[in-house]
CSV table of C-alpha atoms and ligand atoms in Angstrom, one decimal:
chain,number,residue,atom,x,y,z
A,1,MET,CA,146.6,-37.7,-34.4
A,2,ARG,CA,146.8,-35.4,-31.6
A,3,PHE,CA,144.2,-32.5,-31.6
A,4,GLU,CA,147.1,-29.7,-32.1
A,5,THR,CA,148.0,-31.7,-35.1
A,6,LEU,CA,144.6,-31.7,-36.5
A,7,ALA,CA,144.3,-27.9,-35.8
A,8,VAL,CA,146.7,-27.1,-38.1
A,9,HIS,CA,146.5,-29.8,-40.8
A,10,ALA,CA,142.5,-30.9,-40.7
A,11,GLY,CA,141.2,-29.2,-44.0
A,12,ARG,CA,144.7,-27.7,-45.3
A,13,GLU,CA,146.7,-29.3,-48.3
A,14,VAL,CA,149.3,-27.6,-50.3
A,15,GLU,CA,146.8,-26.4,-53.4
A,16,PRO,CA,148.2,-28.9,-56.4
A,17,ALA,CA,147.8,-26.2,-59.3
A,18,THR,CA,149.7,-23.1,-57.4
A,19,ARG,CA,151.7,-24.9,-54.6
A,20,ALA,CA,150.4,-22.0,-52.2
A,21,VAL,CA,151.0,-23.3,-48.9
A,22,THR,CA,147.9,-21.3,-47.5
A,23,PRO,CA,144.4,-22.1,-49.0
A,24,SER,CA,143.5,-19.4,-51.6
A,25,ILE,CA,140.3,-17.5,-51.4
A,26,THR,CA,137.7,-18.9,-54.3
A,27,LEU,CA,135.0,-16.0,-54.8
A,28,SER,CA,133.7,-17.7,-58.0
A,29,THR,CA,129.8,-18.3,-57.6
A,30,THR,CA,129.7,-20.8,-60.2
A,31,PHE,CA,131.7,-23.6,-61.6
A,32,GLU,CA,132.6,-25.0,-65.2
A,33,ARG,CA,131.1,-28.1,-66.3
A,34,ALA,CA,133.3,-30.3,-68.3
A,35,GLU,CA,132.4,-31.6,-72.2
A,36,ASP,CA,130.6,-34.3,-70.9
A,37,GLY,CA,128.4,-32.4,-68.3
A,38,SER,CA,130.3,-33.4,-64.9
A,39,PHE,CA,131.9,-31.3,-62.9
A,40,PRO,CA,135.5,-32.0,-62.4
A,41,GLY,CA,136.1,-29.7,-60.0
A,42,GLY,CA,133.5,-31.3,-57.0
A,43,HIS,CA,131.5,-27.7,-57.4
A,44,ILE,CA,128.9,-26.3,-59.4
A,45,TYR,CA,127.4,-23.3,-57.5
A,46,ALA,CA,128.8,-21.2,-54.3
A,47,ARG,CA,125.3,-21.8,-52.3
A,48,ASN,CA,125.5,-25.5,-52.5
A,49,SER,CA,129.3,-26.0,-51.9
A,50,ASN,CA,132.8,-23.5,-52.1
A,51,PRO,CA,136.2,-24.5,-51.9
A,52,ASN,CA,136.8,-22.8,-48.6
A,53,ARG,CA,133.7,-23.6,-47.0
A,54,ASP,CA,134.4,-27.5,-47.6
A,55,ALA,CA,137.8,-27.5,-46.3
A,56,LEU,CA,136.3,-25.6,-43.4
A,57,GLU,CA,133.7,-28.3,-42.8
A,58,ARG,CA,136.4,-31.2,-43.1
A,59,ALA,CA,138.2,-29.5,-40.2
A,60,LEU,CA,135.2,-28.9,-38.2
A,61,ALA,CA,134.0,-32.6,-38.7
A,62,SER,CA,137.7,-33.6,-38.0
A,63,LEU,CA,138.2,-31.6,-34.4
A,64,GLU,CA,134.6,-32.4,-33.1
A,65,GLY,CA,135.4,-36.5,-34.2
A,66,GLY,CA,132.6,-36.5,-36.3
A,67,VAL,CA,131.9,-37.2,-39.9
A,68,ALA,CA,129.9,-34.4,-41.8
A,69,ALA,CA,129.9,-30.9,-40.8
A,70,ALA,CA,127.2,-27.8,-42.3
A,71,ALA,CA,129.2,-24.1,-42.0
A,72,PHE,CA,126.6,-21.6,-41.8
A,73,ALA,CA,126.6,-17.7,-41.8
A,74,SER,CA,125.8,-17.3,-37.7
A,75,GLY,CA,125.6,-19.4,-34.9
A,76,ASN,CA,121.7,-18.6,-35.0
A,77,ALA,CA,121.5,-19.8,-38.5
A,78,ALA,CA,123.2,-23.1,-37.5
A,79,ALA,CA,120.6,-23.8,-34.7
A,80,SER,CA,117.9,-22.8,-37.0
A,81,ALA,CA,118.8,-25.2,-39.7
A,82,VAL,CA,118.7,-28.2,-36.9
A,83,LEU,CA,115.6,-26.8,-36.1
A,84,GLN,CA,114.1,-26.8,-39.3
A,85,ALA,CA,115.5,-30.4,-40.0
A,86,LEU,CA,112.6,-31.6,-37.9
A,87,ASP,CA,108.4,-31.7,-38.0
A,88,PRO,CA,105.8,-29.2,-37.2
A,89,GLY,CA,104.5,-31.0,-34.1
A,90,ASP,CA,107.6,-32.5,-32.7
A,91,HIS,CA,108.7,-32.1,-29.5
A,92,VAL,CA,112.1,-30.1,-28.4
A,93,ILE,CA,113.1,-29.9,-25.0
A,94,ALA,CA,115.8,-27.6,-24.0
A,95,SER,CA,118.2,-26.8,-20.9
A,96,ARG,CA,116.4,-24.0,-18.7
A,97,GLU,CA,119.2,-21.9,-19.3
A,98,THR,CA,119.7,-21.5,-22.9
A,99,TYR,CA,121.0,-19.1,-24.8
A,100,TYR,CA,118.4,-16.2,-25.2
A,101,GLY,CA,119.2,-16.2,-29.0
A,102,THR,CA,118.5,-20.0,-29.4
A,103,ARG,CA,115.5,-19.5,-27.1
A,104,ALA,CA,114.2,-16.7,-29.1
A,105,VAL,CA,114.1,-19.2,-32.5
A,106,LEU,CA,112.8,-22.1,-30.4
A,107,THR,CA,109.3,-19.8,-29.0
A,108,GLY,CA,109.5,-17.7,-31.8
A,109,ALA,CA,109.4,-18.5,-35.3
A,110,PHE,CA,109.4,-22.1,-34.9
A,111,ARG,CA,106.7,-22.3,-32.0
A,112,ARG,CA,104.6,-20.5,-34.7
A,113,TRP,CA,105.1,-23.2,-37.4
A,114,GLY,CA,104.3,-26.2,-35.3
A,115,LEU,CA,107.2,-27.0,-33.3
A,116,GLN,CA,107.1,-27.7,-29.5
A,117,SER,CA,109.0,-26.7,-27.0
A,118,ASP,CA,109.7,-27.0,-23.4
A,119,PHE,CA,112.4,-26.0,-21.1
A,120,VAL,CA,113.8,-28.1,-18.1
A,121,ASP,CA,116.7,-28.3,-15.3
A,122,LEU,CA,119.0,-30.7,-17.5
A,123,SER,CA,121.3,-31.1,-14.4
A,124,ASP,CA,118.0,-32.9,-13.1
A,125,LEU,CA,117.9,-35.8,-15.0
A,126,GLU,CA,114.3,-37.1,-13.6
A,127,ALA,CA,112.8,-33.9,-14.7
A,128,LEU,CA,114.4,-34.7,-18.1
A,129,ALA,CA,112.7,-38.3,-18.0
A,130,ALA,CA,109.4,-36.7,-17.4
A,131,ALA,CA,109.6,-34.3,-20.0
A,132,LEU,CA,110.2,-36.9,-22.5
A,133,ARG,CA,106.6,-37.0,-24.6
A,134,PRO,CA,105.7,-39.9,-27.7
A,135,ASN,CA,107.1,-36.9,-29.8
A,136,THR,CA,110.2,-35.7,-28.1
A,137,ARG,CA,112.5,-35.6,-31.4
A,138,LEU,CA,115.3,-33.5,-30.0
A,139,ILE,CA,117.1,-32.4,-26.6
A,140,TRP,CA,119.4,-29.4,-26.8
A,141,VAL,CA,121.7,-29.2,-24.1
A,142,GLU,CA,124.2,-26.5,-23.9
A,143,THR,CA,126.8,-27.0,-21.2
A,144,PRO,CA,128.2,-24.9,-20.0
A,145,SER,CA,125.2,-22.8,-20.4
A,146,ASN,CA,125.4,-19.0,-20.9
A,147,PRO,CA,125.3,-16.9,-18.5
A,148,ARG,CA,125.6,-19.1,-15.4
A,149,LEU,CA,127.7,-22.0,-16.6
A,150,ARG,CA,125.8,-24.4,-15.3
A,151,LEU,CA,126.3,-28.0,-16.1
A,152,ALA,CA,124.3,-30.6,-18.1
A,153,ASP,CA,126.1,-34.4,-17.7
A,154,ILE,CA,126.1,-35.3,-21.9
A,155,ALA,CA,125.9,-38.8,-21.5
A,156,ALA,CA,123.7,-39.0,-19.2
A,157,VAL,CA,121.1,-36.6,-21.4
A,158,ALA,CA,122.0,-38.8,-24.6
A,159,GLN,CA,121.1,-42.0,-22.9
A,160,ILE,CA,117.9,-40.7,-21.8
A,161,ALA,CA,116.9,-38.9,-25.2
A,162,ARG,CA,118.0,-42.2,-27.0
A,163,ALA,CA,115.9,-44.4,-24.7
A,164,GLY,CA,113.1,-42.0,-25.5
A,165,GLY,CA,113.8,-42.4,-29.5
A,166,ALA,CA,115.2,-38.5,-29.4
A,167,ARG,CA,118.8,-37.2,-30.7
A,168,THR,CA,121.1,-35.5,-28.5
A,169,VAL,CA,122.0,-31.9,-30.1
A,170,CYS,CA,125.0,-29.7,-27.7
A,171,ASP,CA,125.7,-26.4,-28.4
A,172,ASN,CA,129.6,-26.7,-27.6
A,173,THR,CA,130.2,-22.8,-28.2
A,174,PHE,CA,131.9,-22.2,-25.1
A,175,ALA,CA,133.2,-25.3,-24.2
A,176,THR,CA,135.0,-25.8,-27.6
A,177,PRO,CA,136.2,-29.3,-28.9
A,178,VAL,CA,139.4,-28.5,-27.0
A,179,LEU,CA,137.9,-28.9,-23.5
A,180,GLN,CA,134.7,-30.8,-24.8
A,181,ARG,CA,133.9,-33.6,-27.3
A,182,PRO,CA,130.0,-34.2,-27.2
A,183,LEU,CA,129.7,-36.7,-29.8
A,184,ALA,CA,132.1,-39.0,-27.7
A,185,LEU,CA,130.1,-38.5,-24.9
A,186,GLY,CA,127.0,-39.5,-27.0
A,187,ALA,CA,125.6,-36.6,-28.7
A,188,ASP,CA,124.2,-36.8,-32.3
A,189,LEU,CA,125.1,-33.2,-33.5
A,190,VAL,CA,127.5,-30.1,-31.9
A,191,VAL,CA,126.5,-26.8,-32.9
A,192,HIS,CA,128.8,-23.9,-32.7
A,193,SER,CA,128.6,-20.1,-32.9
A,194,THR,CA,131.9,-19.8,-34.6
A,195,THR,CA,131.7,-16.4,-34.0
A,196,LYS,CA,133.1,-17.3,-30.9
A,197,TYR,CA,136.0,-19.1,-29.7
A,198,ILE,CA,136.7,-21.0,-33.1
A,199,GLY,CA,136.8,-17.6,-34.9
A,200,GLY,CA,138.7,-16.2,-31.7
A,201,HIS,CA,139.6,-12.6,-33.2
A,202,SER,CA,136.2,-10.9,-33.0
A,203,ASP,CA,136.5,-10.5,-36.8
A,204,VAL,CA,134.1,-12.8,-38.5
A,205,LEU,CA,130.4,-14.6,-37.4
A,206,GLY,CA,129.8,-17.8,-38.4
A,207,GLY,CA,128.0,-21.1,-37.3
A,208,CYS,CA,128.2,-25.0,-37.7
A,209,VAL,CA,126.9,-28.2,-37.2
A,210,VAL,CA,128.7,-31.4,-36.5
A,211,ALA,CA,127.3,-35.0,-36.7
A,212,ARG,CA,128.3,-38.4,-35.5
A,213,ALA,CA,126.5,-40.0,-38.5
A,214,ASP,CA,126.0,-38.6,-41.8
A,215,ASP,CA,121.8,-39.9,-41.7
A,216,GLU,CA,119.0,-38.7,-43.0
A,217,PHE,CA,118.3,-36.2,-40.7
A,218,MET,CA,122.2,-34.5,-41.2
A,219,GLN,CA,121.1,-34.7,-45.0
A,220,ARG,CA,118.2,-33.1,-43.9
A,221,VAL,CA,120.1,-30.0,-42.0
A,222,ARG,CA,122.5,-29.8,-45.5
A,223,ALA,CA,119.6,-29.6,-47.9
A,224,TYR,CA,118.6,-26.4,-45.8
A,225,GLN,CA,121.9,-25.1,-45.9
A,226,VAL,CA,121.6,-25.1,-49.4
A,227,PHE,CA,118.2,-24.5,-50.0
A,228,GLY,CA,117.7,-22.3,-46.6
A,229,GLY,CA,121.0,-19.7,-48.1
A,230,ALA,CA,122.6,-18.8,-44.9
A,231,ALA,CA,125.9,-20.0,-46.5
A,232,PRO,CA,129.2,-18.4,-45.0
A,233,SER,CA,131.0,-16.5,-47.6
A,234,PRO,CA,134.7,-17.4,-48.7
A,235,PHE,CA,136.4,-15.1,-47.1
A,236,ASP,CA,134.7,-15.8,-43.5
A,237,CYS,CA,135.6,-19.7,-44.5
A,238,TRP,CA,139.0,-18.8,-44.5
A,239,LEU,CA,139.0,-16.8,-41.9
A,240,LEU,CA,137.7,-19.9,-39.8
A,241,LEU,CA,140.1,-22.2,-40.9
A,242,ARG,CA,143.0,-19.9,-40.3
A,243,SER,CA,142.2,-19.2,-36.7
A,244,LEU,CA,141.9,-23.1,-35.9
A,245,PRO,CA,145.7,-23.9,-35.6
A,246,THR,CA,145.7,-21.6,-32.6
A,247,LEU,CA,142.2,-22.5,-31.4
A,248,PRO,CA,144.0,-25.3,-28.7
A,249,HIS,CA,146.6,-22.9,-27.5
A,250,ARG,CA,144.1,-19.9,-27.1
A,251,VAL,CA,141.2,-22.0,-25.3
A,252,ARG,CA,144.1,-22.8,-22.6
A,253,ALA,CA,145.5,-20.0,-21.9
A,254,GLN,CA,142.3,-18.4,-21.8
A,255,SER,CA,140.7,-21.5,-19.2
A,256,GLU,CA,144.0,-20.6,-17.2
A,257,GLY,CA,143.1,-16.9,-16.9
A,258,ALA,CA,139.5,-17.3,-16.3
A,259,LEU,CA,140.6,-19.8,-13.4
A,260,GLN,CA,142.7,-17.1,-12.0
A,261,VAL,CA,140.3,-14.4,-12.6
A,262,ALA,CA,137.1,-16.8,-11.0
A,263,ALA,CA,139.6,-17.5,-8.1
A,264,PHE,CA,140.1,-13.7,-7.1
A,265,LEU,CA,136.4,-12.6,-7.5
A,266,ALA,CA,135.5,-15.5,-5.2
A,267,ALA,CA,137.4,-13.9,-2.4
A,268,HIS,CA,136.4,-10.6,-3.0
A,269,PRO,CA,134.3,-8.8,-0.2
A,270,GLN,CA,132.0,-6.9,-2.8
A,271,VAL,CA,131.1,-10.3,-4.8
A,272,ALA,CA,128.2,-12.5,-3.9
A,273,CYS,CA,128.7,-15.2,-5.8
A,274,VAL,CA,131.2,-16.3,-8.7
A,275,HIS,CA,129.7,-19.2,-11.6
A,276,TYR,CA,132.7,-21.0,-12.9
A,277,PRO,CA,132.9,-24.7,-13.2
A,278,GLY,CA,136.7,-24.4,-12.2
A,279,LEU,CA,135.9,-23.4,-8.9
A,280,PRO,CA,135.3,-26.4,-6.4
A,281,ALA,CA,132.1,-24.7,-4.6
A,282,HIS,CA,130.6,-24.5,-8.4
A,283,PRO,CA,127.3,-27.1,-8.3
A,284,GLY,CA,128.6,-28.5,-11.3
A,285,HIS,CA,132.7,-28.9,-10.6
A,286,GLU,CA,132.7,-32.8,-10.3
A,287,LEU,CA,130.5,-33.2,-13.6
A,288,ALA,CA,133.0,-30.9,-15.2
A,289,ARG,CA,136.0,-32.4,-14.0
A,290,ARG,CA,134.7,-35.9,-15.6
A,291,GLN,CA,133.3,-34.3,-18.6
A,292,MET,CA,136.0,-31.4,-19.9
A,293,ARG,CA,139.5,-32.0,-19.9
A,294,GLY,CA,142.0,-29.7,-20.1
A,295,GLY,CA,140.3,-26.2,-18.4
A,296,TYR,CA,137.1,-25.3,-17.7
A,297,GLY,CA,136.8,-23.0,-20.3
A,298,GLY,CA,137.4,-18.9,-20.8
A,299,MET,CA,133.9,-17.7,-19.3
A,300,LEU,CA,133.0,-16.5,-16.4
A,301,SER,CA,130.2,-15.0,-14.3
A,302,PHE,CA,129.8,-13.0,-11.0
A,303,GLU,CA,127.2,-11.2,-8.8
A,304,LEU,CA,127.4,-8.0,-7.0
A,305,LYS,CA,126.2,-8.2,-3.1
A,306,ALA,CA,124.8,-4.8,-3.8
A,307,GLY,CA,123.1,-5.6,-7.0
A,308,GLU,CA,122.5,-4.0,-10.3
A,309,ARG,CA,123.8,-0.5,-9.7
A,310,ALA,CA,127.1,-2.1,-8.6
A,311,ALA,CA,127.3,-4.2,-11.4
A,312,LEU,CA,126.7,-1.5,-13.4
A,313,ALA,CA,129.2,1.2,-11.9
A,314,VAL,CA,132.0,-2.3,-12.0
A,315,ALA,CA,131.3,-2.5,-16.0
A,316,ALA,CA,131.2,1.6,-15.7
A,317,ARG,CA,135.0,1.8,-14.5
A,318,VAL,CA,137.0,-1.4,-16.2
A,319,ARG,CA,139.7,0.3,-18.4
A,320,LEU,CA,141.2,-3.2,-19.6
A,321,PHE,CA,138.2,-4.9,-20.3
A,322,THR,CA,135.9,-3.5,-23.1
A,323,ARG,CA,132.3,-3.1,-22.5
A,324,ALA,CA,130.7,-5.3,-25.0
A,325,THR,CA,128.4,-8.5,-26.0
A,326,SER,CA,129.7,-11.3,-27.4
A,327,LEU,CA,133.0,-13.6,-26.0
A,328,GLY,CA,135.7,-16.0,-27.3
A,329,GLY,CA,138.1,-13.1,-28.7
A,330,VAL,CA,141.7,-12.4,-28.0
A,331,GLU,CA,140.4,-9.7,-25.9
A,332,SER,CA,138.6,-9.6,-22.4
A,333,LEU,CA,134.8,-8.4,-22.7
A,334,ILE,CA,132.5,-7.7,-19.7
A,335,GLU,CA,129.1,-7.4,-20.1
A,336,HIS,CA,125.7,-6.8,-18.0
A,337,ARG,CA,123.9,-9.6,-19.6
A,338,ALA,CA,120.7,-8.9,-18.2
A,339,SER,CA,120.8,-5.6,-20.1
A,340,VAL,CA,121.6,-7.2,-23.4
A,341,GLU,CA,119.1,-9.9,-23.5
A,342,GLY,CA,116.2,-7.1,-22.6
A,343,PRO,CA,112.9,-7.1,-20.3
A,344,HIS,CA,112.1,-11.1,-20.7
A,345,THR,CA,115.5,-11.9,-19.1
A,346,THR,CA,116.2,-14.7,-16.5
A,347,THR,CA,119.2,-13.3,-15.9
A,348,PRO,CA,120.1,-11.7,-12.5
A,349,ARG,CA,120.3,-8.3,-12.7
A,350,SER,CA,123.3,-8.3,-10.2
A,351,LEU,CA,125.2,-10.1,-12.5
A,352,LEU,CA,128.5,-9.5,-14.9
A,353,ARG,CA,129.6,-12.0,-17.0
A,354,LEU,CA,133.2,-11.8,-18.3
A,355,SER,CA,135.1,-13.2,-21.7
A,356,ILE,CA,139.1,-13.6,-20.7
A,357,GLY,CA,140.9,-13.1,-23.8
A,358,LEU,CA,144.7,-13.5,-23.9
A,359,GLU,CA,145.8,-10.2,-21.7
A,360,HIS,CA,148.6,-11.3,-18.9
A,361,PRO,CA,145.9,-12.5,-16.0
A,362,ASP,CA,147.8,-10.7,-13.6
A,363,ASP,CA,146.5,-6.9,-15.7
A,364,LEU,CA,142.9,-8.6,-15.4
A,365,ILE,CA,142.2,-8.9,-11.9
A,366,ALA,CA,144.3,-5.6,-11.1
A,367,ASP,CA,142.1,-3.9,-13.8
A,368,LEU,CA,138.5,-5.9,-11.7
A,369,ALA,CA,140.1,-4.8,-8.4
A,370,GLN,CA,140.1,-0.9,-9.5
A,371,ALA,CA,137.2,-1.4,-10.6
A,372,LEU,CA,135.5,-2.8,-7.4
A,373,ASP,CA,137.2,-1.0,-4.9
A,374,GLY,CA,136.7,2.6,-7.0
B,401,LIG,C1,126.5,-16.2,-29.6
B,401,LIG,C2,126.2,-17.7,-29.4
B,401,LIG,C3,125.6,-18.1,-30.3
B,401,LIG,C4,124.6,-17.8,-31.4
B,401,LIG,O1,125.5,-17.4,-32.3
B,401,LIG,P1,125.2,-16.6,-33.8
B,401,LIG,O2,127.1,-16.8,-34.6
B,401,LIG,O3,125.7,-15.1,-32.4
B,401,LIG,O4,124.5,-16.6,-34.2
B,401,LIG,C5,124.5,-19.5,-30.1
B,401,LIG,N1,125.4,-20.2,-28.7
B,401,LIG,C6,125.9,-19.6,-28.3
B,401,LIG,C7,125.8,-20.2,-26.6
B,401,LIG,C8,126.4,-18.0,-28.5
B,401,LIG,O5,127.5,-17.9,-27.3
């Protein structure tokens, strides 16, 4: 089945009892046992499982080409569950440019808990091979990365990881399974902040882990889902499932818009550089052409020649873009990324990040033009 068809049908069936076409929201936290003590409905208690979460997990596994998925209350809860499946003393290698929230859990709570971590430039495969240790158990890839849209070769990283006895996990939040399928490229696990493109409407927080195999590692992730307790609510799961049928259409339109906005910015005299893998000048463009298909995503960032003051002035002058963090929604957002990442950020202070929504690209370009020229 093609992706668009799966996006409509995965995890959705007409309900046998009511013939409801759209799934109901099951709020019950507990489920009745039969006389013989079994659970014929398949559910016991809502932290363990729930019909809405089950449907969402089946759909997400199917869209990523995996066999199992676990949904969480946020992307960071999903990332933490993967790290929690490791043992103290294990070593993790992550992209040098890793989402700052993931970096915060790796270097904060998990370092205190005994997990070792190094951040290396994963576009440099020799550097990756050199960073492997006998206790390296996980390589955390984020491609394209946040906020500079750096690329890593998932297949090459996964090959090096496997040879070194480590798993590869790919944060696929930016690309989504519409544009990139890490499991097919050799990754073992995919994580998402479903808050972003999968939810797509800036109205639900969520995360998920999808696995290529339902092995012992994934069972540890699931155990952490159940006992760690960062479970998404039935309504959150319902909203996310509701967003899936439009996912391929939204992401493709957002990618087309981002490409046009990127081309406009690249030609603007006040712009020092544009970070967008769809531009031929981007260092990862050739890899993106091989690794992604159907577009390069709706995220881009750019730097102003005149530095931070100019960047803040542009963000202050836009009318159509909303000044807010996050991404993947139907409305376009602009963000001075260094401000939200705090004093330890490595993001250039002259950088603005854009999340392209579903407005007409001409209107977005006109807005940026007046903000840059104002
Ligand atoms: C937002 C984000 C996360 C964290 O997700 P939350 O849902 O905010 O917890 C992780 N990775 C990437 C790439 C993100 O953009």
